[in-house]
Short mmCIF file of C-alpha atoms in Angstrom, two decimals:
data_model
loop_
_atom_site.label_atom_id
_atom_site.label_comp_id
_atom_site.label_asym_id
_atom_site.label_seq_id
_atom_site.Cartn_x
_atom_site.Cartn_y
_atom_site.Cartn_z
CA UNK A 1 -18.33 -12.73 -34.05
CA UNK A 2 -16.30 -13.45 -37.21
CA UNK A 3 -16.54 -9.93 -38.61
CA UNK A 4 -15.81 -8.59 -35.15
CA UNK A 5 -12.48 -10.35 -34.93
CA UNK A 6 -11.64 -9.29 -38.49
CA UNK A 7 -12.26 -5.61 -37.79
CA UNK A 8 -10.19 -5.98 -34.62
CA UNK A 9 -7.35 -7.38 -36.72
CA UNK A 10 -7.74 -4.47 -39.13
CA UNK A 11 -7.31 -1.84 -36.43
CA UNK A 12 -4.34 -3.71 -34.98
CA UNK A 13 -2.51 -3.62 -38.28
CA UNK A 14 -3.52 -0.20 -39.54
CA UNK A 15 -2.78 2.34 -36.80
CA UNK A 16 -0.30 1.84 -33.98
CA UNK A 17 -1.79 4.40 -31.63
CA UNK A 18 -5.36 3.11 -32.05
CA UNK A 19 -5.10 -0.16 -30.07
CA UNK A 20 -7.68 -0.19 -27.33
CA UNK A 21 -8.91 -2.82 -24.90
CA UNK A 22 -11.96 -4.42 -26.43
CA UNK A 23 -13.85 -4.65 -23.20
CA UNK A 24 -14.79 -2.76 -20.11
CA UNK A 25 -16.10 -4.54 -17.05
CA UNK A 26 -19.68 -3.57 -16.23
CA UNK A 27 -20.94 -5.56 -13.25
CA UNK A 28 -17.98 -6.30 -11.01
CA UNK A 29 -17.40 -8.24 -7.83
CA UNK A 30 -14.81 -7.01 -5.34
CA UNK A 31 -12.17 -9.06 -3.51
CA UNK A 32 -11.97 -12.76 -2.69
CA UNK A 33 -9.65 -14.05 0.06
CA UNK A 34 -8.60 -17.68 0.52
CA UNK A 35 -6.18 -19.66 2.65
CA UNK A 36 -5.01 -23.24 3.25
CA UNK A 37 -5.72 -24.67 6.66
CA UNK A 38 -5.17 -28.01 8.35
CA UNK A 39 -7.95 -29.97 6.63
CA UNK A 40 -8.31 -28.11 3.34
CA UNK A 41 -9.10 -24.69 1.92
CA UNK A 42 -11.16 -21.79 3.27
CA UNK A 43 -12.41 -19.09 0.92
CA UNK A 44 -14.42 -15.95 1.68
CA UNK A 45 -16.10 -13.37 -0.53
CA UNK A 46 -18.78 -10.76 -0.10
CA UNK A 47 -22.00 -11.00 -2.07
CA UNK A 48 -21.97 -7.63 -3.80
CA UNK A 49 -22.04 -6.85 -7.52
CA UNK A 50 -21.34 -3.21 -8.38
CA UNK A 51 -22.53 -1.56 -11.56
CA UNK A 52 -19.90 1.14 -11.81
CA UNK A 53 -20.27 3.05 -8.56
CA UNK A 54 -23.79 1.76 -7.76
CA UNK A 55 -24.18 -1.28 -5.56
CA UNK A 56 -26.58 -3.05 -7.87
CA UNK A 57 -26.69 -6.70 -6.75
CA UNK A 58 -26.43 -7.71 -3.14
CA UNK A 59 -26.89 -11.45 -3.33
CA UNK A 60 -24.41 -12.67 -5.89
CA UNK A 61 -22.76 -15.97 -5.14
CA UNK A 62 -19.17 -15.47 -6.15
CA UNK A 63 -17.90 -18.78 -4.79
CA UNK A 64 -19.05 -21.96 -6.54
CA UNK A 65 -18.15 -25.62 -6.25
CA UNK A 66 -16.58 -27.28 -9.29
CA UNK A 67 -16.81 -31.05 -9.57
CA UNK A 68 -16.19 -33.01 -6.39
CA UNK A 69 -12.82 -31.66 -5.40
CA UNK A 70 -12.67 -27.90 -5.95
CA UNK A 71 -14.19 -24.50 -5.33
CA UNK A 72 -13.73 -21.43 -7.47
CA UNK A 73 -14.07 -17.82 -6.36
CA UNK A 74 -14.10 -14.92 -8.81
CA UNK A 75 -13.73 -11.16 -8.71
CA UNK A 76 -14.21 -8.90 -11.70
CA UNK A 77 -16.85 -9.04 -14.41
CA UNK A 78 -19.75 -11.28 -13.30
CA UNK A 79 -20.97 -12.22 -16.78
CA UNK A 80 -17.50 -13.52 -17.63
CA UNK A 81 -17.57 -15.56 -14.42
CA UNK A 82 -20.87 -17.09 -15.47
CA UNK A 83 -19.35 -17.96 -18.84
CA UNK A 84 -16.38 -19.57 -17.12
CA UNK A 85 -18.78 -21.63 -14.98
CA UNK A 86 -20.44 -22.88 -18.20
CA UNK A 87 -17.06 -23.94 -19.60
CA UNK A 88 -16.23 -25.68 -16.33
CA UNK A 89 -19.60 -27.45 -16.23
CA UNK A 90 -18.90 -28.73 -19.75
CA UNK A 91 -15.54 -30.04 -18.61
CA UNK A 92 -17.01 -31.76 -15.58
CA UNK A 93 -19.77 -33.29 -17.72
CA UNK A 94 -17.24 -34.62 -20.22
CA UNK A 95 -15.22 -36.02 -17.39
CA UNK A 96 -18.25 -37.79 -15.92
CA UNK A 97 -19.09 -39.29 -19.27
CA UNK A 98 -15.82 -41.23 -19.24
CA UNK A 99 -17.17 -42.95 -16.14
CA UNK A 100 -13.76 -44.29 -15.22
CA UNK A 101 -13.80 -43.66 -11.49
CA UNK A 102 -11.40 -40.72 -11.81
CA UNK A 103 -12.56 -37.13 -11.48
CA UNK A 104 -11.09 -33.74 -12.29
CA UNK A 105 -8.92 -32.44 -9.47
CA UNK A 106 -8.06 -28.85 -8.58
CA UNK A 107 -4.70 -28.97 -10.37
CA UNK A 108 -6.32 -29.99 -13.65
CA UNK A 109 -9.02 -27.33 -13.41
CA UNK A 110 -6.43 -24.69 -12.54
CA UNK A 111 -4.39 -25.64 -15.57
CA UNK A 112 -7.49 -25.56 -17.79
CA UNK A 113 -8.45 -22.10 -16.53
CA UNK A 114 -4.93 -20.78 -17.12
CA UNK A 115 -5.06 -21.93 -20.73
CA UNK A 116 -8.52 -20.42 -21.28
CA UNK A 117 -7.56 -17.04 -19.76
CA UNK A 118 -4.24 -16.83 -21.56
CA UNK A 119 -5.72 -17.72 -24.92
CA UNK A 120 -8.44 -15.11 -24.58
CA UNK A 121 -5.81 -12.55 -23.63
CA UNK A 122 -3.85 -13.39 -26.76
CA UNK A 123 -6.91 -12.60 -28.85
CA UNK A 124 -7.20 -9.23 -27.09
CA UNK A 125 -10.57 -10.34 -25.77
CA UNK A 126 -9.97 -11.19 -22.14
CA UNK A 127 -12.36 -12.64 -19.63
CA UNK A 128 -12.21 -9.85 -17.08
CA UNK A 129 -11.77 -11.95 -13.94
CA UNK A 130 -9.28 -12.87 -11.29
CA UNK A 131 -10.06 -16.43 -10.22
CA UNK A 132 -9.07 -18.29 -7.10
CA UNK A 133 -9.21 -22.04 -7.28
CA UNK A 134 -8.93 -24.22 -4.21
CA UNK A 135 -9.38 -27.91 -3.59
CA UNK A 136 -8.31 -31.15 -1.95
CA UNK A 137 -7.76 -34.41 -3.78
CA UNK A 138 -6.26 -37.56 -2.30
CA UNK A 139 -5.06 -35.62 0.75
CA UNK A 140 -3.20 -33.05 -1.35
CA UNK A 141 -4.32 -29.45 -0.78
CA UNK A 142 -4.18 -27.00 -3.67
CA UNK A 143 -4.74 -23.24 -3.76
CA UNK A 144 -4.02 -21.24 -6.88
CA UNK A 145 -4.91 -18.04 -8.70
CA UNK A 146 -5.38 -17.11 -12.38
CA UNK A 147 -5.65 -13.49 -13.47
CA UNK A 148 -7.30 -12.07 -16.57
CA UNK A 149 -4.07 -12.01 -18.55
CA UNK A 150 -3.17 -15.57 -17.68
CA UNK A 151 -0.78 -15.02 -14.75
CA UNK A 152 -1.08 -18.09 -12.56
CA UNK A 153 0.56 -19.32 -9.41
CA UNK A 154 0.00 -21.42 -6.30
CA UNK A 155 0.28 -20.10 -2.77
CA UNK A 156 -0.71 -20.77 0.82
CA UNK A 157 -2.91 -17.68 1.02
CA UNK A 158 -4.32 -15.61 -1.84
CA UNK A 159 -6.34 -12.45 -2.25
CA UNK A 160 -7.67 -10.66 -5.32
CA UNK A 161 -8.21 -7.01 -6.13
CA UNK A 162 -8.18 -4.70 -3.17
CA UNK A 163 -7.53 -7.67 -0.93
CA UNK A 164 -3.98 -7.75 -2.27
CA UNK A 165 -3.29 -4.43 -0.58
CA UNK A 166 -5.30 -4.81 2.60
CA UNK A 167 -5.66 -8.54 3.34
CA UNK A 168 -2.28 -9.91 2.19
CA UNK A 169 -0.29 -7.96 4.84
CA UNK A 170 -2.48 -9.53 7.54
CA UNK A 171 -2.23 -12.99 5.98
CA UNK A 172 1.52 -12.73 5.59
CA UNK A 173 1.90 -11.78 9.25
CA UNK A 174 -0.54 -14.29 10.75
CA UNK A 175 -0.83 -17.35 8.50
CA UNK A 176 0.98 -20.50 9.53
CA UNK A 177 0.82 -24.20 8.66
CA UNK A 178 -1.91 -26.24 10.32
CA UNK A 179 -4.37 -23.54 11.21
CA UNK A 180 -7.48 -25.05 12.76
CA UNK A 181 -10.87 -24.36 11.22
CA UNK A 182 -11.76 -21.78 13.88
CA UNK A 183 -8.42 -19.97 13.53
CA UNK A 184 -8.79 -19.92 9.75
CA UNK A 185 -12.29 -18.48 9.93
CA UNK A 186 -11.16 -15.84 12.45
CA UNK A 187 -8.30 -14.81 10.21
CA UNK A 188 -10.54 -14.63 7.14
CA UNK A 189 -13.13 -12.61 9.04
CA UNK A 190 -10.42 -10.21 10.16
CA UNK A 191 -9.41 -9.67 6.53
CA UNK A 192 -12.98 -9.25 5.35
CA UNK A 193 -13.72 -6.78 8.14
CA UNK A 194 -10.77 -4.59 7.16
CA UNK A 195 -11.95 -4.75 3.54
CA UNK A 196 -15.47 -3.85 4.63
CA UNK A 197 -14.16 -0.74 6.37
CA UNK A 198 -11.88 0.43 3.61
CA UNK A 199 -13.11 -0.87 0.21
CA UNK A 200 -15.94 1.20 -1.18
CA UNK A 201 -17.34 -1.68 -3.22
CA UNK A 202 -17.64 -4.08 -0.30
CA UNK A 203 -21.00 -5.16 1.19
CA UNK A 204 -21.60 -6.49 4.69
CA UNK A 205 -22.88 -9.87 3.51
CA UNK A 206 -20.39 -12.69 3.28
CA UNK A 207 -20.13 -16.30 2.44
CA UNK A 208 -17.33 -18.52 3.62
CA UNK A 209 -16.73 -21.76 1.72
CA UNK A 210 -14.82 -24.73 3.01
CA UNK A 211 -13.47 -27.64 1.06
CA UNK A 212 -11.95 -30.74 2.60
CA UNK A 213 -11.45 -34.34 1.53
CA UNK A 214 -15.08 -34.96 2.55
CA UNK A 215 -16.57 -32.31 0.28
CA UNK A 216 -17.68 -28.74 -0.16
CA UNK A 217 -19.65 -26.58 2.27
CA UNK A 218 -20.70 -23.06 1.31
CA UNK A 219 -22.04 -21.21 4.34
CA UNK A 220 -25.24 -19.22 4.51
CA UNK A 221 -24.79 -15.47 4.01
CA UNK A 222 -24.02 -13.60 7.21
CA UNK A 223 -22.87 -10.15 8.32
CA UNK A 224 -19.86 -9.10 10.36
CA UNK A 225 -20.00 -6.89 13.43
CA UNK A 226 -18.34 -3.51 12.95
CA UNK A 227 -17.28 -1.00 15.55
CA UNK A 228 -17.83 2.69 15.06
CA UNK A 229 -17.80 3.83 18.66
CA UNK A 230 -14.44 5.56 18.86
CA UNK A 231 -14.59 8.61 21.07
CA UNK A 232 -12.66 10.57 18.50
CA UNK A 233 -15.38 9.94 15.90
CA UNK A 234 -18.06 11.55 18.02
CA UNK A 235 -16.91 15.10 17.80
CA UNK A 236 -13.82 15.06 15.61
CA UNK A 237 -13.42 18.78 15.14
CA UNK A 238 -13.79 19.66 18.81
CA UNK A 239 -10.37 21.20 18.95
CA UNK A 240 -10.02 22.06 15.28
CA UNK A 241 -12.99 24.08 14.06
CA UNK A 242 -13.03 24.31 10.30
CA UNK A 243 -11.47 20.93 9.53
CA UNK A 244 -13.27 17.64 8.94
CA UNK B 1 28.94 24.17 -40.16
CA UNK B 2 26.24 24.28 -37.53
CA UNK B 3 28.76 23.10 -34.92
CA UNK B 4 30.76 26.30 -35.24
CA UNK B 5 27.70 28.48 -34.65
CA UNK B 6 26.83 26.43 -31.54
CA UNK B 7 30.23 27.04 -30.05
CA UNK B 8 29.95 30.77 -30.65
CA UNK B 9 26.64 30.95 -28.75
CA UNK B 10 27.79 29.11 -25.62
CA UNK B 11 30.93 31.23 -25.41
CA UNK B 12 28.75 34.34 -24.97
CA UNK B 13 26.93 32.93 -21.96
CA UNK B 14 23.19 32.77 -21.15
CA UNK B 15 20.82 29.87 -21.78
CA UNK B 16 21.44 27.81 -24.91
CA UNK B 17 18.15 26.83 -26.52
CA UNK B 18 19.77 24.38 -28.95
CA UNK B 19 18.41 21.24 -27.31
CA UNK B 20 14.82 22.41 -26.83
CA UNK B 21 13.71 21.18 -30.23
CA UNK B 22 15.32 17.81 -29.58
CA UNK B 23 13.66 17.56 -26.15
CA UNK B 24 10.27 18.38 -27.62
CA UNK B 25 10.74 15.71 -30.26
CA UNK B 26 11.79 13.13 -27.65
CA UNK B 27 8.86 13.83 -25.34
CA UNK B 28 6.53 13.54 -28.29
CA UNK B 29 8.04 10.13 -29.04
CA UNK B 30 7.26 9.16 -25.46
CA UNK B 31 10.50 9.67 -23.52
CA UNK B 32 9.83 10.36 -19.85
CA UNK B 33 11.81 12.87 -17.80
CA UNK B 34 13.94 11.40 -14.97
CA UNK B 35 11.75 11.04 -11.88
CA UNK B 36 12.09 13.39 -8.93
CA UNK B 37 12.94 12.12 -5.49
CA UNK B 38 9.85 10.85 -3.73
CA UNK B 39 9.43 9.37 -0.32
CA UNK B 40 7.12 6.49 -1.45
CA UNK B 41 6.32 5.84 2.10
CA UNK B 42 4.52 4.47 5.06
CA UNK B 43 3.70 7.12 7.66
CA UNK B 44 1.31 6.45 10.54
CA UNK B 45 -0.01 8.13 13.63
CA UNK B 46 -2.26 7.15 16.49
CA UNK B 47 -3.75 8.72 19.59
CA UNK B 48 -3.11 6.76 22.78
CA UNK B 49 -3.97 7.29 26.42
CA UNK B 50 -1.58 10.13 27.19
CA UNK B 51 -0.84 11.64 23.78
CA UNK B 52 0.14 10.91 20.22
CA UNK B 53 2.56 8.43 18.63
CA UNK B 54 3.90 8.98 15.12
CA UNK B 55 5.76 6.41 13.04
CA UNK B 56 7.48 6.32 9.67
CA UNK B 57 9.74 4.14 7.52
CA UNK B 58 13.10 5.45 6.31
CA UNK B 59 13.32 4.76 2.58
CA UNK B 60 13.53 7.53 -0.02
CA UNK B 61 13.10 6.52 -3.67
CA UNK B 62 13.96 8.09 -7.00
CA UNK B 63 11.78 6.13 -9.37
CA UNK B 64 12.89 2.51 -9.00
CA UNK B 65 16.09 3.30 -7.10
CA UNK B 66 16.44 3.69 -3.35
CA UNK B 67 18.41 6.87 -3.01
CA UNK B 68 18.43 7.17 0.79
CA UNK B 69 18.28 4.07 2.99
CA UNK B 70 17.90 5.95 6.24
CA UNK B 71 16.23 9.30 5.74
CA UNK B 72 14.21 11.14 8.39
CA UNK B 73 10.55 11.50 7.63
CA UNK B 74 9.38 12.74 11.02
CA UNK B 75 9.93 16.49 10.95
CA UNK B 76 10.08 18.87 13.88
CA UNK B 77 7.43 21.56 13.92
CA UNK B 78 7.40 22.75 17.53
CA UNK B 79 8.59 21.28 20.84
CA UNK B 80 5.17 19.66 21.22
CA UNK B 81 4.27 19.05 17.56
CA UNK B 82 5.84 16.71 14.99
CA UNK B 83 4.86 16.04 11.40
CA UNK B 84 5.46 12.99 9.15
CA UNK B 85 5.70 13.68 5.44
CA UNK B 86 5.00 11.58 2.34
CA UNK B 87 5.16 12.54 -1.34
CA UNK B 88 7.87 14.61 -2.94
CA UNK B 89 10.76 14.88 -0.45
CA UNK B 90 11.60 18.49 -1.31
CA UNK B 91 8.00 19.55 -0.84
CA UNK B 92 7.57 17.90 2.55
CA UNK B 93 10.90 19.30 3.83
CA UNK B 94 10.26 22.81 2.59
CA UNK B 95 6.68 23.01 3.78
CA UNK B 96 7.40 21.65 7.25
CA UNK B 97 10.47 23.89 7.65
CA UNK B 98 8.48 26.92 6.59
CA UNK B 99 5.57 26.28 8.92
CA UNK B 100 7.97 25.41 11.74
CA UNK B 101 9.59 28.87 11.46
CA UNK B 102 6.19 30.53 11.23
CA UNK B 103 5.18 28.72 14.43
CA UNK B 104 8.38 29.87 16.14
CA UNK B 105 7.67 33.50 15.25
CA UNK B 106 4.09 33.06 16.43
CA UNK B 107 5.35 31.70 19.74
CA UNK B 108 7.55 34.75 20.23
CA UNK B 109 4.61 36.95 19.36
CA UNK B 110 2.09 35.32 21.68
CA UNK B 111 4.41 33.99 24.40
CA UNK B 112 2.50 30.69 24.48
CA UNK B 113 3.02 27.07 23.47
CA UNK B 114 1.98 26.40 19.86
CA UNK B 115 -1.30 24.62 19.20
CA UNK B 116 -1.69 21.79 16.72
CA UNK B 117 -4.59 23.54 14.97
CA UNK B 118 -2.29 26.50 14.26
CA UNK B 119 0.16 24.24 12.44
CA UNK B 120 -2.79 22.58 10.71
CA UNK B 121 -4.25 25.84 9.45
CA UNK B 122 -0.89 27.19 8.27
CA UNK B 123 -0.15 23.99 6.37
CA UNK B 124 -3.55 23.65 4.76
CA UNK B 125 -3.59 27.29 3.72
CA UNK B 126 -0.26 26.91 1.96
CA UNK B 127 -1.12 23.62 0.27
CA UNK B 128 -4.54 24.76 -0.93
CA UNK B 129 -2.99 27.89 -2.33
CA UNK B 130 -0.82 25.76 -4.59
CA UNK B 131 -3.78 23.62 -5.68
CA UNK B 132 -2.05 20.29 -5.13
CA UNK B 133 1.13 21.11 -7.01
CA UNK B 134 3.05 21.05 -3.73
CA UNK B 135 2.92 17.28 -3.45
CA UNK B 136 3.07 16.86 0.32
CA UNK B 137 0.83 14.42 2.23
CA UNK B 138 1.32 14.89 5.96
CA UNK B 139 0.42 13.27 9.25
CA UNK B 140 0.51 15.98 11.89
CA UNK B 141 0.41 15.09 15.58
CA UNK B 142 0.98 16.88 18.84
CA UNK B 143 -0.20 17.59 22.35
CA UNK B 144 -1.14 21.10 23.39
CA UNK B 145 -3.18 22.76 26.13
CA UNK B 146 -6.43 21.45 24.59
CA UNK B 147 -5.26 17.82 24.52
CA UNK B 148 -3.73 15.38 22.04
CA UNK B 149 -4.53 15.87 18.34
CA UNK B 150 -3.83 13.88 15.21
CA UNK B 151 -4.54 15.20 11.71
CA UNK B 152 -3.89 14.15 8.13
CA UNK B 153 -3.33 16.77 5.45
CA UNK B 154 -3.66 15.95 1.76
CA UNK B 155 -1.71 17.65 -1.04
CA UNK B 156 -4.77 19.59 -2.16
CA UNK B 157 -5.29 21.05 1.29
CA UNK B 158 -8.08 18.98 2.84
CA UNK B 159 -7.62 17.73 6.39
CA UNK B 160 -9.02 14.99 8.60
CA UNK B 161 -9.01 14.62 12.35
CA UNK B 162 -8.67 10.99 13.31
CA UNK B 163 -7.85 8.61 16.15
CA UNK B 164 -5.46 6.71 13.86
CA UNK B 165 -4.17 7.60 10.42
CA UNK B 166 -1.86 6.33 7.70
CA UNK B 167 -0.54 8.00 4.53
CA UNK B 168 1.78 7.16 1.67
CA UNK B 169 2.04 4.20 -0.68
CA UNK B 170 2.21 1.76 2.23
CA UNK B 171 -0.88 3.29 3.84
CA UNK B 172 -3.18 0.38 2.91
CA UNK B 173 -0.89 -2.23 4.42
CA UNK B 174 -0.49 -0.13 7.59
CA UNK B 175 -4.20 0.68 7.75
CA UNK B 176 -5.11 -3.01 7.66
CA UNK B 177 -3.03 -3.48 10.83
CA UNK B 178 -4.65 -0.46 12.53
CA UNK B 179 -8.19 -1.42 11.53
CA UNK B 180 -7.82 -4.88 12.99
CA UNK B 181 -5.87 -4.01 16.13
CA UNK B 182 -6.55 -0.42 17.27
CA UNK B 183 -8.38 0.14 20.54
CA UNK B 184 -8.97 3.30 22.52
CA UNK B 185 -6.93 3.98 25.64
CA UNK B 186 -3.76 2.14 24.60
CA UNK B 187 -0.79 2.40 26.92
CA UNK B 188 2.53 3.82 25.74
CA UNK B 189 4.17 0.47 25.10
CA UNK B 190 1.11 -1.00 23.39
CA UNK B 191 0.92 2.09 21.21
CA UNK B 192 4.57 1.94 20.20
CA UNK B 193 4.22 -1.77 19.45
CA UNK B 194 1.15 -1.18 17.27
CA UNK B 195 2.78 1.71 15.41
CA UNK B 196 5.92 -0.36 14.77
CA UNK B 197 3.79 -3.25 13.56
CA UNK B 198 1.90 -1.00 11.16
CA UNK B 199 5.08 0.54 9.74
CA UNK B 200 6.66 -2.91 9.42
CA UNK B 201 3.56 -4.07 7.53
CA UNK B 202 4.19 -1.22 5.10
CA UNK B 203 7.91 -1.94 4.92
CA UNK B 204 7.48 -5.61 4.07
CA UNK B 205 4.41 -5.41 1.84
CA UNK B 206 5.00 -2.17 -0.07
CA UNK B 207 7.87 -1.67 -2.48
CA UNK B 208 8.05 2.07 -1.90
CA UNK B 209 8.75 1.67 1.82
CA UNK B 210 11.62 -0.08 3.51
CA UNK B 211 14.61 -0.07 5.83
CA UNK B 212 13.99 1.03 9.41
CA UNK B 213 11.20 2.27 11.67
CA UNK B 214 11.27 5.73 13.28
CA UNK B 215 8.90 6.43 16.16
CA UNK B 216 8.05 9.67 17.93
CA UNK B 217 6.06 9.73 21.18
CA UNK B 218 4.53 13.07 22.22
CA UNK B 219 2.87 13.54 25.59
CA UNK B 220 1.97 16.58 27.66
CA UNK B 221 5.16 18.50 28.25
CA UNK B 222 7.42 15.70 27.00
CA UNK B 223 8.49 14.20 23.68
CA UNK B 224 10.64 11.25 22.72
CA UNK B 225 12.09 10.92 19.25
CA UNK B 226 13.09 7.27 18.86
CA UNK B 227 15.21 7.42 15.73
CA UNK B 228 15.64 3.92 14.23
CA UNK B 229 13.51 2.37 16.94
CA UNK B 230 13.49 -0.89 14.94
CA UNK B 231 16.03 -2.14 12.43
CA UNK B 232 14.24 -5.06 10.79
CA UNK B 233 16.46 -5.04 7.70
CA UNK B 234 20.01 -5.53 8.92
CA UNK B 235 22.85 -6.16 6.54
CA UNK B 236 23.14 -9.88 6.97
CA UNK B 237 26.25 -10.71 4.98
CA UNK B 238 29.49 -9.03 5.82
CA UNK B 239 32.61 -10.59 4.35
CA UNK B 240 34.67 -12.20 7.12
CA UNK B 241 37.91 -11.97 5.20
CA UNK B 242 37.78 -8.20 5.34
CA UNK B 243 39.39 -6.04 2.73
CA UNK B 244 43.07 -5.50 2.06
CA UNK B 245 44.04 -2.54 -0.04
CA UNK B 246 47.39 -2.57 -1.82
CA UNK B 247 49.93 -0.20 -0.26
CA UNK B 248 50.33 2.91 -2.37
CA UNK B 249 52.21 5.75 -0.72
CA UNK B 250 54.54 5.08 2.16
CA UNK B 251 54.28 7.24 5.30
CA UNK B 252 57.76 8.44 6.18
CA UNK B 253 57.11 10.72 9.17
CA UNK B 254 54.15 11.82 11.34
CA UNK B 255 54.31 15.20 13.15
CA UNK B 256 51.39 16.87 14.95
CA UNK B 257 51.46 20.64 15.51
CA UNK B 258 48.57 21.97 17.65
CA UNK B 259 47.00 25.13 16.25
CA UNK B 260 47.14 28.22 18.50
CA UNK B 261 43.73 28.99 19.95
CA UNK B 262 42.29 32.04 18.21
CA UNK B 263 38.99 32.23 20.10
CA UNK B 264 38.45 32.42 23.85
CA UNK B 265 35.89 29.87 24.98
CA UNK B 266 34.05 30.86 28.17
CA UNK B 267 32.06 28.20 30.04
CA UNK B 268 28.53 29.23 31.02
CA UNK B 269 27.12 32.32 29.38
CA UNK B 270 23.69 32.69 27.76
CA UNK B 271 22.29 29.52 26.27
CA UNK B 272 20.77 29.92 22.80
CA UNK B 273 16.98 29.61 22.51
CA UNK B 274 15.95 26.29 21.00
#
């Protein structure tokens, strides 16, 4: 590790045109979508891990609880996500050892993650993830995002990766304060269905996680119904022989 | 010394190659040429109960600048066929104009209404010929004797036949609206509402699209071009005080002399073909 960073330094100083990213993501997860609702946070992600263009893993859990008050969802490199979970488990353990009745809230964990991601980015050795962190502590809801270069912000509804292009327009049009649980789930399912149709790395196996003041619930994996029965799909080139 | 020789060359006329070496040096250093006018865009189309509805935004961009706030992206091809264009503005205009005239000549030749597949084949032939260098991504829709048709044409010449389609930089935002809300057998008003919603989604969520919504409804034997159907971006602040310009030249006298009519205008007569 030491010699690695030294040689990296060397290349940085010696040739200007030779700077390259030190990593490529190998096993990647696609988008995660999350929103604030009346009682807390809802987060949804599919369970697929792609190895380049192969759909290698179909049962990855990309949403995990952190401590008592938060859930984290990650897209991007899965091994980096597992590393981040180790760091977070260390933090939670340390916090428990204080045994002072207080526990890490979502804001603290978000801040910690921002620092970790930004510092790695400064060393040109990023953790290739976009993380969504949501939680409720003492009645206060929190939903925030940290990207692999350390960009962080809080919002009422967040999506990563392809979800930014396909899910955010729907969320921006239809999200409002005080969604009920059912409305929130319907909206998330709508977003995930659109992503399922149009994102090549999406799988039809989802988990929705909910966090409220009471605690965390991560649902069992389930599939969404899709509709392919348009008349125009049956014989699309009926009037246009030679086209697709 | 060298300045004098430069001046001699330009006086003779013809292309002056003096700056070519400098340009090569600059592009090697990484200077980018000024960007050409694109219509970073949201264009959509859908098939409804009685025909086809096309929609488009109205923003034309030149790199980061909006150069036209209210341009027309829905181009006329034939009385029953319209085409939305995304990509380089010059390419979409030229290609649609060219195929429109070819269709007109074909109509004179055959004496029949143009078919959408004719326009499709002419466009894809041209675009494939230029191997993607003619950067025009099109949504072609129309109603002919065989029914309503909607096609997308990509710059390299491939085509799709679809019940609903979006193209341009705002296509993902518009497609998310279509994928969640499209049904078969929509009525005219539902269709227009859905198309406007999709284009608005592109306008508000994509930086390359903006300003107003144009809609075009084509049914059997009838078309409706709703220019600026929605204006969701009005100019909200207009100064109430108004403007007062300082008086410059005083007007001393105003006299109006009507010009003698040089041409005889006869009412009626042969109407020009469309």
